[in-house]
Coordinates of C-alpha atoms in Angstrom, one line a residue:
X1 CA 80.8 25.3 -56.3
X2 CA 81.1 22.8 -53.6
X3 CA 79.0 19.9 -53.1
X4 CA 79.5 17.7 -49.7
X5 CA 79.1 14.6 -49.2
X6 CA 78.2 14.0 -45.4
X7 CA 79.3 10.2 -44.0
X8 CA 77.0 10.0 -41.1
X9 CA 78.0 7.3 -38.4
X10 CA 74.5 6.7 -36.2
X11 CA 73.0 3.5 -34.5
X12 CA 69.5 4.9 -33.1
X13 CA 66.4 7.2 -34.0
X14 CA 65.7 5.9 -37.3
X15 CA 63.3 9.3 -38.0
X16 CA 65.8 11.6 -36.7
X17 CA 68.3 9.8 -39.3
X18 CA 65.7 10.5 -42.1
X19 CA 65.1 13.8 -41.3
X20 CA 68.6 14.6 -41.1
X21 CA 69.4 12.6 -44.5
X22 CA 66.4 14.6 -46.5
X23 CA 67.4 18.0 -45.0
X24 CA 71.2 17.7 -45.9
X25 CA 69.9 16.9 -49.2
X26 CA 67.1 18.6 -50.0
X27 CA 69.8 21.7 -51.3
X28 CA 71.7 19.2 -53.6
X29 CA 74.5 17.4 -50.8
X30 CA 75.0 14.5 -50.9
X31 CA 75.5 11.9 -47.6
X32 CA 76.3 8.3 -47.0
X33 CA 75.1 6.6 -43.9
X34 CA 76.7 3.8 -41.9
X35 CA 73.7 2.1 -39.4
X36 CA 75.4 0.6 -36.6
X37 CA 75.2 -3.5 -37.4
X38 CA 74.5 -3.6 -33.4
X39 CA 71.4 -2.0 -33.9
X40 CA 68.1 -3.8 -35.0
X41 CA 67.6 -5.0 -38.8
X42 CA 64.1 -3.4 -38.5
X43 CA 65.3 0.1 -38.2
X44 CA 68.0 -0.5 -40.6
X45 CA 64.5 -1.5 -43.2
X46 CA 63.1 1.6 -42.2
X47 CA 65.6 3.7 -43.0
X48 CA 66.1 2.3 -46.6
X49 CA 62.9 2.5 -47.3
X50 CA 61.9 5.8 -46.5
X51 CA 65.2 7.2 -48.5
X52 CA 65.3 4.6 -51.1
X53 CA 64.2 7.0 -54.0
X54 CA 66.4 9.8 -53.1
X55 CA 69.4 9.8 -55.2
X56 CA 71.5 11.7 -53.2
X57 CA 71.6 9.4 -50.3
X58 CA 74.0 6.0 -50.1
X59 CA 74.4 3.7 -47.5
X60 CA 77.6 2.1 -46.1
X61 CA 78.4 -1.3 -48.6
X62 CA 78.5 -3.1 -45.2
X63 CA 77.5 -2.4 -42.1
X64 CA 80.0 -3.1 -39.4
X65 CA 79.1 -3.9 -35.2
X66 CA 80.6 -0.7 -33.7
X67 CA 82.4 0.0 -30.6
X68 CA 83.7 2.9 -28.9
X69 CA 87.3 3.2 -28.9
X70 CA 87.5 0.4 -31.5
X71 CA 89.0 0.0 -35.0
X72 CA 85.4 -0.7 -36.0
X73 CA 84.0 2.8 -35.8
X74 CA 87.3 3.8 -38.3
X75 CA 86.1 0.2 -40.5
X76 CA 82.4 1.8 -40.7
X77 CA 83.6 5.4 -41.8
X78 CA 86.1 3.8 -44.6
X79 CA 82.9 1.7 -45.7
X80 CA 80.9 4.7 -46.1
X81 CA 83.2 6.9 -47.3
X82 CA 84.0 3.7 -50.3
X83 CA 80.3 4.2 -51.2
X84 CA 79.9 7.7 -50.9
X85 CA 83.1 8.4 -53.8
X86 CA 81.7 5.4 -55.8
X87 CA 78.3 7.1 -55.8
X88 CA 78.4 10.0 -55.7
X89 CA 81.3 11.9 -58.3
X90 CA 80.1 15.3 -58.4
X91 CA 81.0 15.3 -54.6
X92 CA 84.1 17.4 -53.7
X93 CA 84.0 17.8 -50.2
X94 CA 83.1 15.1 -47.5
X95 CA 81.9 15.7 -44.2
X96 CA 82.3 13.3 -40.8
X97 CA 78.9 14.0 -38.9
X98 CA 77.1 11.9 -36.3
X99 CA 73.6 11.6 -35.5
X100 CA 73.5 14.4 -32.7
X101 CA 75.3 16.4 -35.0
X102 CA 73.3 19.4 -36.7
X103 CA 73.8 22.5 -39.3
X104 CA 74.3 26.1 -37.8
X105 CA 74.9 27.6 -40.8
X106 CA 73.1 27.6 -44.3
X107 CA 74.3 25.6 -47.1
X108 CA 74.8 28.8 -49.0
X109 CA 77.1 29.5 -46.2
X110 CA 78.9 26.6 -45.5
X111 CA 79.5 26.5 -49.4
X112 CA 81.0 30.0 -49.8
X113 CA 83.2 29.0 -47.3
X114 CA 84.8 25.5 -48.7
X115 CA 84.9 27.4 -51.9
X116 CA 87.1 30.2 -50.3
X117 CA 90.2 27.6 -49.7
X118 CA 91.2 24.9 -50.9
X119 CA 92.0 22.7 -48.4
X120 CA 91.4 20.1 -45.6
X121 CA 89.9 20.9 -42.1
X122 CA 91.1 18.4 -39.8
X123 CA 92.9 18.8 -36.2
X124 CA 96.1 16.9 -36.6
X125 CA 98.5 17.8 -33.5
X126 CA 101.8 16.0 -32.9
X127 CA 100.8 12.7 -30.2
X128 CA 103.9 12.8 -28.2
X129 CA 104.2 16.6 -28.0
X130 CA 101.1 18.0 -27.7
X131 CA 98.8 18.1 -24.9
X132 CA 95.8 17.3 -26.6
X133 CA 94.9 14.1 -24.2
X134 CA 94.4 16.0 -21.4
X135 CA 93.8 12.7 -18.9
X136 CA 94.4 9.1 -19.2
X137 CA 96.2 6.9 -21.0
X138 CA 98.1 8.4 -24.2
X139 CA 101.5 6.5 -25.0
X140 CA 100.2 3.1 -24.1
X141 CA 97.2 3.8 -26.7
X142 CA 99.7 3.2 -29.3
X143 CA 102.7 0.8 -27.8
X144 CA 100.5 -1.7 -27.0
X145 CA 97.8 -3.7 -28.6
X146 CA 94.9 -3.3 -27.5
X147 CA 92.3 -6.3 -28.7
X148 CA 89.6 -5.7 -25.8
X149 CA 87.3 -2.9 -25.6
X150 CA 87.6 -0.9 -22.1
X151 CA 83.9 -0.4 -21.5
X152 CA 82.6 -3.6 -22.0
X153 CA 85.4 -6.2 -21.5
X154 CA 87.6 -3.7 -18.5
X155 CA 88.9 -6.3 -16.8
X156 CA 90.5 -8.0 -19.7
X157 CA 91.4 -4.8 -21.1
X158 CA 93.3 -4.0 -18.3
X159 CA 94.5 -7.6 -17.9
X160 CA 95.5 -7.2 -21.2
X161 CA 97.7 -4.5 -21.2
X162 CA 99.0 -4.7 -17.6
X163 CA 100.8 -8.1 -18.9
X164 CA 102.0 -6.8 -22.4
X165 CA 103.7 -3.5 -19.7
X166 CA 104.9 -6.6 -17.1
X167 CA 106.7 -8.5 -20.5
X168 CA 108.1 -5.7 -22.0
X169 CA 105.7 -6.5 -25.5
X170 CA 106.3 -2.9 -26.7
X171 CA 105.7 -2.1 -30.1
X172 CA 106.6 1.5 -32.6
X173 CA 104.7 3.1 -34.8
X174 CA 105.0 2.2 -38.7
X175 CA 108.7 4.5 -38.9
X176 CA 107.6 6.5 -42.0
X177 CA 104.4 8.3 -40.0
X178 CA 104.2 10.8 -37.7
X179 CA 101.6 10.3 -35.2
X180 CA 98.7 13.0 -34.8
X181 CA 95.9 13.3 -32.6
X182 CA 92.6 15.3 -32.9
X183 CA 89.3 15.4 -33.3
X184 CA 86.9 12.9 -35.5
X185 CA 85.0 15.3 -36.8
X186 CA 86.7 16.6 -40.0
X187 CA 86.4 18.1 -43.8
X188 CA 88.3 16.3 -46.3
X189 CA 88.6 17.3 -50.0
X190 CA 87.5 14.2 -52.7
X191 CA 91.6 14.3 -53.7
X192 CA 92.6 13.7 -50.1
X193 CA 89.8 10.9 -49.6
X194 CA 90.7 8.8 -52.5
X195 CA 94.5 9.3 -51.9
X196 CA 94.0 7.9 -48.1
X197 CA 91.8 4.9 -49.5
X198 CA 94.8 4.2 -52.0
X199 CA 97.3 4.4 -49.3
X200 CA 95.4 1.9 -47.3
X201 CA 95.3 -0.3 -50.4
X202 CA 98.9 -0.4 -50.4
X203 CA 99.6 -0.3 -46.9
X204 CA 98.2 -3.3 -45.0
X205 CA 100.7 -2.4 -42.1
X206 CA 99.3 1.1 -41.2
X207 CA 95.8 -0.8 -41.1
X208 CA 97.0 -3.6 -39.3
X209 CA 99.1 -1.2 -36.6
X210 CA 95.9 1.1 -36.3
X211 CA 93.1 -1.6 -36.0
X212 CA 95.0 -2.7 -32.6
X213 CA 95.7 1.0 -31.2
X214 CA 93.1 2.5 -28.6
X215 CA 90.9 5.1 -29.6
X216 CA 92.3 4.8 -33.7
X217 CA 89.2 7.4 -34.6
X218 CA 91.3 10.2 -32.9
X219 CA 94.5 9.3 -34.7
X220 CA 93.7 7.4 -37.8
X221 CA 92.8 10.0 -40.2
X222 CA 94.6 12.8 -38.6
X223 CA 98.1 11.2 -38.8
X224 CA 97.4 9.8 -42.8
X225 CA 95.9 13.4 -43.8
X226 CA 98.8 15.0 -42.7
X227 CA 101.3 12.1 -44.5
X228 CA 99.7 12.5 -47.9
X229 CA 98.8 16.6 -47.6
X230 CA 101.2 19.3 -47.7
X231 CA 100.8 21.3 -44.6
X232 CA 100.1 24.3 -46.1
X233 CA 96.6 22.6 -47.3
X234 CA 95.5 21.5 -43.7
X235 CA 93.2 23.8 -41.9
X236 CA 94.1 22.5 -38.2
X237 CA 90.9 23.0 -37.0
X238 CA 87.1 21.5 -36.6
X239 CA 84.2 22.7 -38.4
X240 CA 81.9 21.3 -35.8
X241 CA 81.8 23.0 -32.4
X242 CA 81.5 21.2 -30.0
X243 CA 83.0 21.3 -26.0
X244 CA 83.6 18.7 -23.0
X245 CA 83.0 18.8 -19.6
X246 CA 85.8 19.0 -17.1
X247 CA 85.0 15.3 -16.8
X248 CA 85.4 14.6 -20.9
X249 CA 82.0 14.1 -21.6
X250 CA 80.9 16.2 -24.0
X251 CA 78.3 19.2 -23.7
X252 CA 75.0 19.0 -24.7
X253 CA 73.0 21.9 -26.1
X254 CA 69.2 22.8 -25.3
X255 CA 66.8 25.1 -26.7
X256 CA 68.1 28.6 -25.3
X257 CA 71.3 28.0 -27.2
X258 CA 70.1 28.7 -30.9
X259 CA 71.3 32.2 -30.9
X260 CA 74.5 31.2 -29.1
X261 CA 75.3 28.7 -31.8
X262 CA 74.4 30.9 -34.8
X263 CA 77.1 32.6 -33.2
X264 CA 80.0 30.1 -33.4
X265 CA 82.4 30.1 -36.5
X266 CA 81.6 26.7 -37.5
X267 CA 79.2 24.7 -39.6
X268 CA 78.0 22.3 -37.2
X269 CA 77.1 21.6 -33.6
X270 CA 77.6 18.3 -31.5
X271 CA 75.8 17.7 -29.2
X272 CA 72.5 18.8 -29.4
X273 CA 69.9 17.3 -26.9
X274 CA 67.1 14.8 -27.8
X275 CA 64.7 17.0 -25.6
X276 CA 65.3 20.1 -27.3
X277 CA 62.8 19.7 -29.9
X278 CA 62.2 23.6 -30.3
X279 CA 66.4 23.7 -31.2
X280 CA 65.9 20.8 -33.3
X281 CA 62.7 22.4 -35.3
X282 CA 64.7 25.8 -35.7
X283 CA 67.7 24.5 -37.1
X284 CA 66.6 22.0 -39.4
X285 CA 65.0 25.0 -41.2
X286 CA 68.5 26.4 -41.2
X287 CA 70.2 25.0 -43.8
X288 CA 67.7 25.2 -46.8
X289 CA 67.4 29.2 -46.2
X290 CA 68.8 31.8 -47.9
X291 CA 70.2 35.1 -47.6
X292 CA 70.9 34.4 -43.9
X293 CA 73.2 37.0 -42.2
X294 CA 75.7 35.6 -39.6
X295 CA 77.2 37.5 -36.9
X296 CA 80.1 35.5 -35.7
X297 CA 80.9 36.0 -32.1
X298 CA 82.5 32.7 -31.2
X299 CA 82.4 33.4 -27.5
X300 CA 80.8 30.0 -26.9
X301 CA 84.1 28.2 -25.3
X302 CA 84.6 31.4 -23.0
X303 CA 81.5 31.3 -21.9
X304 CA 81.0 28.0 -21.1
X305 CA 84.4 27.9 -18.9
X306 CA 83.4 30.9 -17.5
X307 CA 80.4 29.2 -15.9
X308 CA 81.9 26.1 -15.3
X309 CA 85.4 26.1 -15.1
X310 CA 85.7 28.6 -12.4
X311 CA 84.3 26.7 -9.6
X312 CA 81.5 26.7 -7.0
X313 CA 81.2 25.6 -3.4
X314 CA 82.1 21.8 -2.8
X315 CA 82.9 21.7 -6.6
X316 CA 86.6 22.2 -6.8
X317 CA 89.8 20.4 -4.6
X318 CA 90.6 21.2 -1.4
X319 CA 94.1 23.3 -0.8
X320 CA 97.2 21.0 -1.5
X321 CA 99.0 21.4 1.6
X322 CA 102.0 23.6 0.6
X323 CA 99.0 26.5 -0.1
X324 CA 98.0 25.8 3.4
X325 CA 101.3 25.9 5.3
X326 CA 103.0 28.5 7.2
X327 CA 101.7 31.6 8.4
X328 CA 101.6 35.2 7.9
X329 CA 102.5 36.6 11.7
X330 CA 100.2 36.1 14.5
X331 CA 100.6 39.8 15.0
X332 CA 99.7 41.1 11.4
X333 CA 97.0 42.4 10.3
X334 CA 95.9 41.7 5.8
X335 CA 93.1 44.0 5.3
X336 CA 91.4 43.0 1.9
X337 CA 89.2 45.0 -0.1
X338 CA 87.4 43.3 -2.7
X339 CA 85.2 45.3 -5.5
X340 CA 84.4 43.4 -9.2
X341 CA 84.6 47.6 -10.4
X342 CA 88.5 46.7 -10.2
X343 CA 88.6 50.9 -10.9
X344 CA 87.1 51.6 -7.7
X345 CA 89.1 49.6 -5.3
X346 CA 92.1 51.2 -7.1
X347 CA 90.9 54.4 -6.8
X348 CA 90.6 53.9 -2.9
X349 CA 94.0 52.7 -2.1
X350 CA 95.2 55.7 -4.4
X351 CA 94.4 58.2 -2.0
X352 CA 95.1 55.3 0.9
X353 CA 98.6 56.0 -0.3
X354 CA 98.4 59.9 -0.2
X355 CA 96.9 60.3 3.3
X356 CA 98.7 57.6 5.4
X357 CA 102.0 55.1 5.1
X358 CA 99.5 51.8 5.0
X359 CA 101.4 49.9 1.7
X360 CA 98.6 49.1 -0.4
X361 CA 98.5 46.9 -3.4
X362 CA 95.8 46.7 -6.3
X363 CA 94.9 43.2 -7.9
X364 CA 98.1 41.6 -7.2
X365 CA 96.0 37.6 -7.8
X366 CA 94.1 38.9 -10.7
X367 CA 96.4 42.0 -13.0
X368 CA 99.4 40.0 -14.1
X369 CA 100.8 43.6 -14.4
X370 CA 100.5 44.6 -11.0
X371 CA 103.3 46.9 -9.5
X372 CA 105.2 44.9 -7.0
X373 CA 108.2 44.7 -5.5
X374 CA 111.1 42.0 -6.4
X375 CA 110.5 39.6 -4.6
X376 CA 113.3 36.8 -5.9
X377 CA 110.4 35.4 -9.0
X378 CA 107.9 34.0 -7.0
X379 CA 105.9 37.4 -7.9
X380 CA 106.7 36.9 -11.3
X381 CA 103.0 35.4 -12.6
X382 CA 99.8 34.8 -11.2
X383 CA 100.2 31.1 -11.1
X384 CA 103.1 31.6 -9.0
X385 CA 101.7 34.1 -6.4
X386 CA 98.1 31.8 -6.0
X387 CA 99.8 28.9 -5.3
X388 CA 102.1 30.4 -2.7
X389 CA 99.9 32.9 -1.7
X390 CA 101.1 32.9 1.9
X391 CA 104.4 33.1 1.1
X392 CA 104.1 35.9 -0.7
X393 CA 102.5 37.6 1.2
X394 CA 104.2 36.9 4.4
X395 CA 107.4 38.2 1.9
X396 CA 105.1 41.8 1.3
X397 CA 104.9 42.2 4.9
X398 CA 108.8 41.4 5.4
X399 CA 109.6 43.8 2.1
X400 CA 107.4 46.4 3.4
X401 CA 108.7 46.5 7.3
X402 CA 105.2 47.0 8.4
X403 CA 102.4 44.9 10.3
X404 CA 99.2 46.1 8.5
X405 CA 99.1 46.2 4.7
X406 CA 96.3 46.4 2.4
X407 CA 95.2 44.3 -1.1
X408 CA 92.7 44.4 -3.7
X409 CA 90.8 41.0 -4.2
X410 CA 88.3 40.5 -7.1
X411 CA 85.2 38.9 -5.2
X412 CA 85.6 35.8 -7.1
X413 CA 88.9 35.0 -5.5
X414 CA 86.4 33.6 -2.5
X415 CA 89.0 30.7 -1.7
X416 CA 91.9 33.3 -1.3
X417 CA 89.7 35.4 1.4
X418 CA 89.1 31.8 3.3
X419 CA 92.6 31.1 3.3
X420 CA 93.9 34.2 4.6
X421 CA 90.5 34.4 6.7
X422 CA 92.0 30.9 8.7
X423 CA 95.4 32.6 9.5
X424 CA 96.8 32.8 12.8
X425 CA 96.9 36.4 11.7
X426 CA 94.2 39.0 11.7
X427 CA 92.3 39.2 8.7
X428 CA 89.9 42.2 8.1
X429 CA 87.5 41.8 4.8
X430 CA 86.1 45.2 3.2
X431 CA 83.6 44.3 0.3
X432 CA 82.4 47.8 -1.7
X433 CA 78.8 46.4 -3.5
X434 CA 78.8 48.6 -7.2
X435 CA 75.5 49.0 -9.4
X436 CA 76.1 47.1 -12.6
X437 CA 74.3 48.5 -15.9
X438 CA 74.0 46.6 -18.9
X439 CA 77.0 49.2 -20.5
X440 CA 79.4 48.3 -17.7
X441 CA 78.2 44.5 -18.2
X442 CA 78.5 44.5 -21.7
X443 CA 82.1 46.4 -21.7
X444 CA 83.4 43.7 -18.9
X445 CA 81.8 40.5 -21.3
X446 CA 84.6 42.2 -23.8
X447 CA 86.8 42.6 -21.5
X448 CA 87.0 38.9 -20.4
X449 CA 86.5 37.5 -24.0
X450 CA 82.3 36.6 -23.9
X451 CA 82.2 38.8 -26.2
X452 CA 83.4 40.8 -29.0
X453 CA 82.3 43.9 -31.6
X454 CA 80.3 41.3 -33.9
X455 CA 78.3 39.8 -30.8
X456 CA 74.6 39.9 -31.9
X457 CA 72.0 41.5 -29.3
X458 CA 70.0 38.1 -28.8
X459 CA 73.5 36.5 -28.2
X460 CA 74.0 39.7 -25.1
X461 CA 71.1 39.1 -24.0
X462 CA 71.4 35.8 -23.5
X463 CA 75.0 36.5 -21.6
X464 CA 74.0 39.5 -19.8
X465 CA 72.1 37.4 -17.0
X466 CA 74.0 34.9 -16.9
X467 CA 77.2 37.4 -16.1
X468 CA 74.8 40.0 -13.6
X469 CA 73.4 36.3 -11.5
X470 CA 76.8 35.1 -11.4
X471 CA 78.4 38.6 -10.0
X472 CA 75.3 38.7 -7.4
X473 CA 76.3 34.8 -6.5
X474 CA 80.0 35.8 -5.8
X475 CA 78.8 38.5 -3.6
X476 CA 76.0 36.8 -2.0
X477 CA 78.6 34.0 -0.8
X478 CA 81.3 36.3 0.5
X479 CA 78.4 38.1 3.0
X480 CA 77.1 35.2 4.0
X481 CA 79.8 33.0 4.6
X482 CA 80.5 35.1 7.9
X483 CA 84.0 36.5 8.0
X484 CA 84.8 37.3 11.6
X485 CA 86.0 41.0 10.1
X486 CA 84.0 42.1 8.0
X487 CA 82.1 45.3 6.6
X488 CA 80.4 46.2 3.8
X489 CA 80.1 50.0 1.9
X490 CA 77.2 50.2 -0.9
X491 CA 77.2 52.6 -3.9
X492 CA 75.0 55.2 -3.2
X493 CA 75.9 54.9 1.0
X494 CA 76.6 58.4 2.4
X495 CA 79.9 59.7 3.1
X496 CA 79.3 58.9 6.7
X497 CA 78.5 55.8 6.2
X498 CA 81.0 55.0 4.3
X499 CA 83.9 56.4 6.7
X500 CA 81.9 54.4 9.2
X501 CA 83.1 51.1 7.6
X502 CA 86.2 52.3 6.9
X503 CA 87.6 53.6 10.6
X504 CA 87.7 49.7 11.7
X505 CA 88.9 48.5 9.1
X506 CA 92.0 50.6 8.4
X507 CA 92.2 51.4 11.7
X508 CA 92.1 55.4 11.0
X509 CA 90.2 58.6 12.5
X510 CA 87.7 59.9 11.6
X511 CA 89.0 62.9 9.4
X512 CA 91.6 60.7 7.5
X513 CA 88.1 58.2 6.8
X514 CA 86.0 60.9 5.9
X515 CA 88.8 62.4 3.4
X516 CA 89.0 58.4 2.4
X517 CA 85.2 58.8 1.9
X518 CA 85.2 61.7 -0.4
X519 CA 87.5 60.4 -3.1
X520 CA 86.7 62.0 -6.1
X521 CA 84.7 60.2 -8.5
X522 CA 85.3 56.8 -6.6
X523 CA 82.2 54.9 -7.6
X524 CA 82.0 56.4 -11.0
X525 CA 82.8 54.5 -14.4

């Protein structure tokens, strides 16, 4: 069975430290710890004290003075990973973890799982191709040396390397590796740990090229791990879960999240907050239990782009001006009806279609599939339409030989409606408000990948809000916001009402909006 070996790299909170150490162990792992040489002697003391009769703990042979983005955070791991082998034999996995790191699965679990393959969990993507540095420097990190660290020495950091890029002092890679890039946080089998200490033995150029590279904790072990390991024994992959922020700093969890992360098909979780001592409590209790079901969800990601990623007011860029230029016709008329129930929106325009010659067009920025006309590819994805949405448009109007057209909006497309809203052209905005149970919510958290078949109730619950507040914001913004055009139809309004709404805004009598009114089933799931 397996046994892990956990290297943890920390540098504060000497009782969280000892916690963490005698939890990890108290089930028979093992772990090594590196204190940061930065950090008082005093708190080192403590912690060697307090874990000095527990055999299953090591500490790091030295202790090295750690920096981000330095060689030395690589130095410390390689010095606890030297003690950890030397002490601890019966070790056949070992485990990269930090101080805010903790379990979110039990032993037994994360056990039953190492034991199911053998191999190495490690992301190791090609540098060069990849996209994996999503901002920021990413040749230069390795074709130059980099001997001063960015956030404490800047200026001669960028002194630095803005002279070696003026002089032409570029360097290559050592010619028999192939760079990778991924994450720190890795399992590595005890074979695959003491064949990359050999290697490093043996090949004081690889250490030498690495300890001068930016950010060598990203690249170091991933590119060695997939020199000395057949591919077919790397698991490309993390087995801690963790996610950044738009502006790479990485998310912190709280105490509402415990279900969520129960959730997530991994073994660990970074970050987890110092203030969320109820999180803290409940999952170091975790790992010692047994028996523990897991329902694996893994919608974590999704949701956390879904809330984040999608943008609020004063949160995202302004147009670029090619989205902003050009016009639809002074004398035209967009009418846009927006409806999250995608179904009843399309339902509308259906019989639209039967009862007059208005061209109508469902979710033409939201349904890659939508039915459109060729247009010469710039209808050809979604990408392409949003960023010229004008020009399309202008090009349905041309296609279509016609001066009033209709089209389907989700309500979140709220930047779309203000574009089209600031046309020269006449822009009427038709919002249909639907009743949202917690079937229709739960179905559409599916639909958009929150959640699956496995998702736990506590883990719905959790997302149900959060999708129903959301939907309410999105609605909230496009009433108040004031569109000169604008009328609003309610589920549950009465047909007269409803044709009410509808004679201005399509421009039709009152027969053809009362017909328009009693379309069959229209508000019905």
């Amino acid at each position: 069975m397996a046994k892990i070996a956990y290297v943890l790299l920390c540098h504060k909170d000497p009782d969280a430290i000892i916690e963490q150490a005698e939890r990890l162990t108290a089930v028979g792992d093992y772990i090594a710890i590196h204190f940061d040489a930065r950090s008082p002697e005093a708190d080192f003391d403590r912690i060697r004290q307090a874990l000095r009769d527990n055999p299953h703990v090591c500490f790091a042979h030295k202790r090295i003075k750690c920096g981000w983005g330095e060689w030395s955070l690589v130095e410390a791991t390689l010095k606890a990973l030297e003690s950890a082998v030397a002490a601890f034999p019966q070790a056949t996995h070992f485990y990269m973890v930090s101080g805010d790191c903790m379990a979110i699965k039990t032993a037994e679990y994360a056990h039953r799982l190492l034991d199911a393959r053998d191999c190495d969990y490690i992301e190791s993507f090609d540098f060069f191709q990849s996209d994996w540095i999503k901002t920021g420097m990413k040749e230069d990190r390795l074709i130059y040396r980099h001997v001063f660290n960015e956030r404490t020495q800047k200026r001669l950091f960028e002194l630095s390397h803005r002279l070696q890029k003026r002089f032409g002092l570029r360097r290559s890679p050592p010619e028999d590796l192939q760079i990778q890039i991924g994450s720190q946080w890795w399992c590595l089998r005890r074979r695959t740990i003491e064949w990359l200490l050999d290697f490093i033995r043996k090949r004081r150029d690889v250490v030498r090229f690495f300890r001068t590279t930016w950010i060598p904790d990203e690249t170091f072990f991933q590119t060695l791990v997939r020199h000395l390991v057949p591919s077919a024994e790397i698991e490309c992959r993390t087995l801690t879960f963790l996610m950044f922020s738009d502006y790479g700093m990485p998310v912190q969890f709280y105490n509402d999240h415990y279900d969520l992360l129960l959730g997530q098909d991994f073994l660990f979780a970074r970050k987890i907050s110092p203030e969320a001592e109820e999180l803290k409590a409940r999952l170091g209790a975790l790992y010692a239990a047994e028996n523990v079901e897991f329902q694996i969800s893994d919608e974590g990601r999704n949701l956390y782009s879904f809330l984040t990623q999608r943008g609020r007011v004063g949160l995202r860029f302004a147009p670029r001006f090619w989205e902003t230029e050009g016009t639809l016709g002074r004398d035209r008329e967009l009418l846009i009806i927006t409806c999250k129930k995608w179904h009843v929106a399309k339902r509308l325009i259906a019989k639209l279609r039967e009862m007059s010659n208005i061209p109508a067009l469902a979710y033409l920025f939201d349904e890659e599939g939508t039915e459109m006309p060729a247009l010469g590819g710039i209808e050809k994805t979604i990408w392409k339409r949003t960023r010229h949405r004008r020009a399309l448009v202008r090009m349905l109007f041309d296609y279509y030989e016609t001066d009033r057209m209709v089209i389907c909006l989700d309500p979140s497309a709220f930047d779309l409606m203000q574009d089209f809203s600031s046309d020269r052209s006449v822009t009427r905005i038709l919002q249909i408000d639907c009743t949202f149970d917690d079937a229709y919510l739960i179905g559409h958290a599916e639909r958009i990948g929150l959640a699956g078949p496995q998702t736990s109730q506590s883990a719905l619950d959790s997302i149900l809000p959060t999708i129903r507040n959301d939907i309410q914001f999105e609605t909230d913004r496009i009433r108040d916001v004031g569109f000169t055009h604008y009328g609003l139809i309610r589920d549950g309004d009465t047909d007269e009402q409803i044709a009410d709404q509808l004679i201005p805004f399509l421009g039709v009598d009152r027969d053809t909006a009362l017909a328009l009114a009693r379309t069959e089933h229209l508000f019905a799931d």
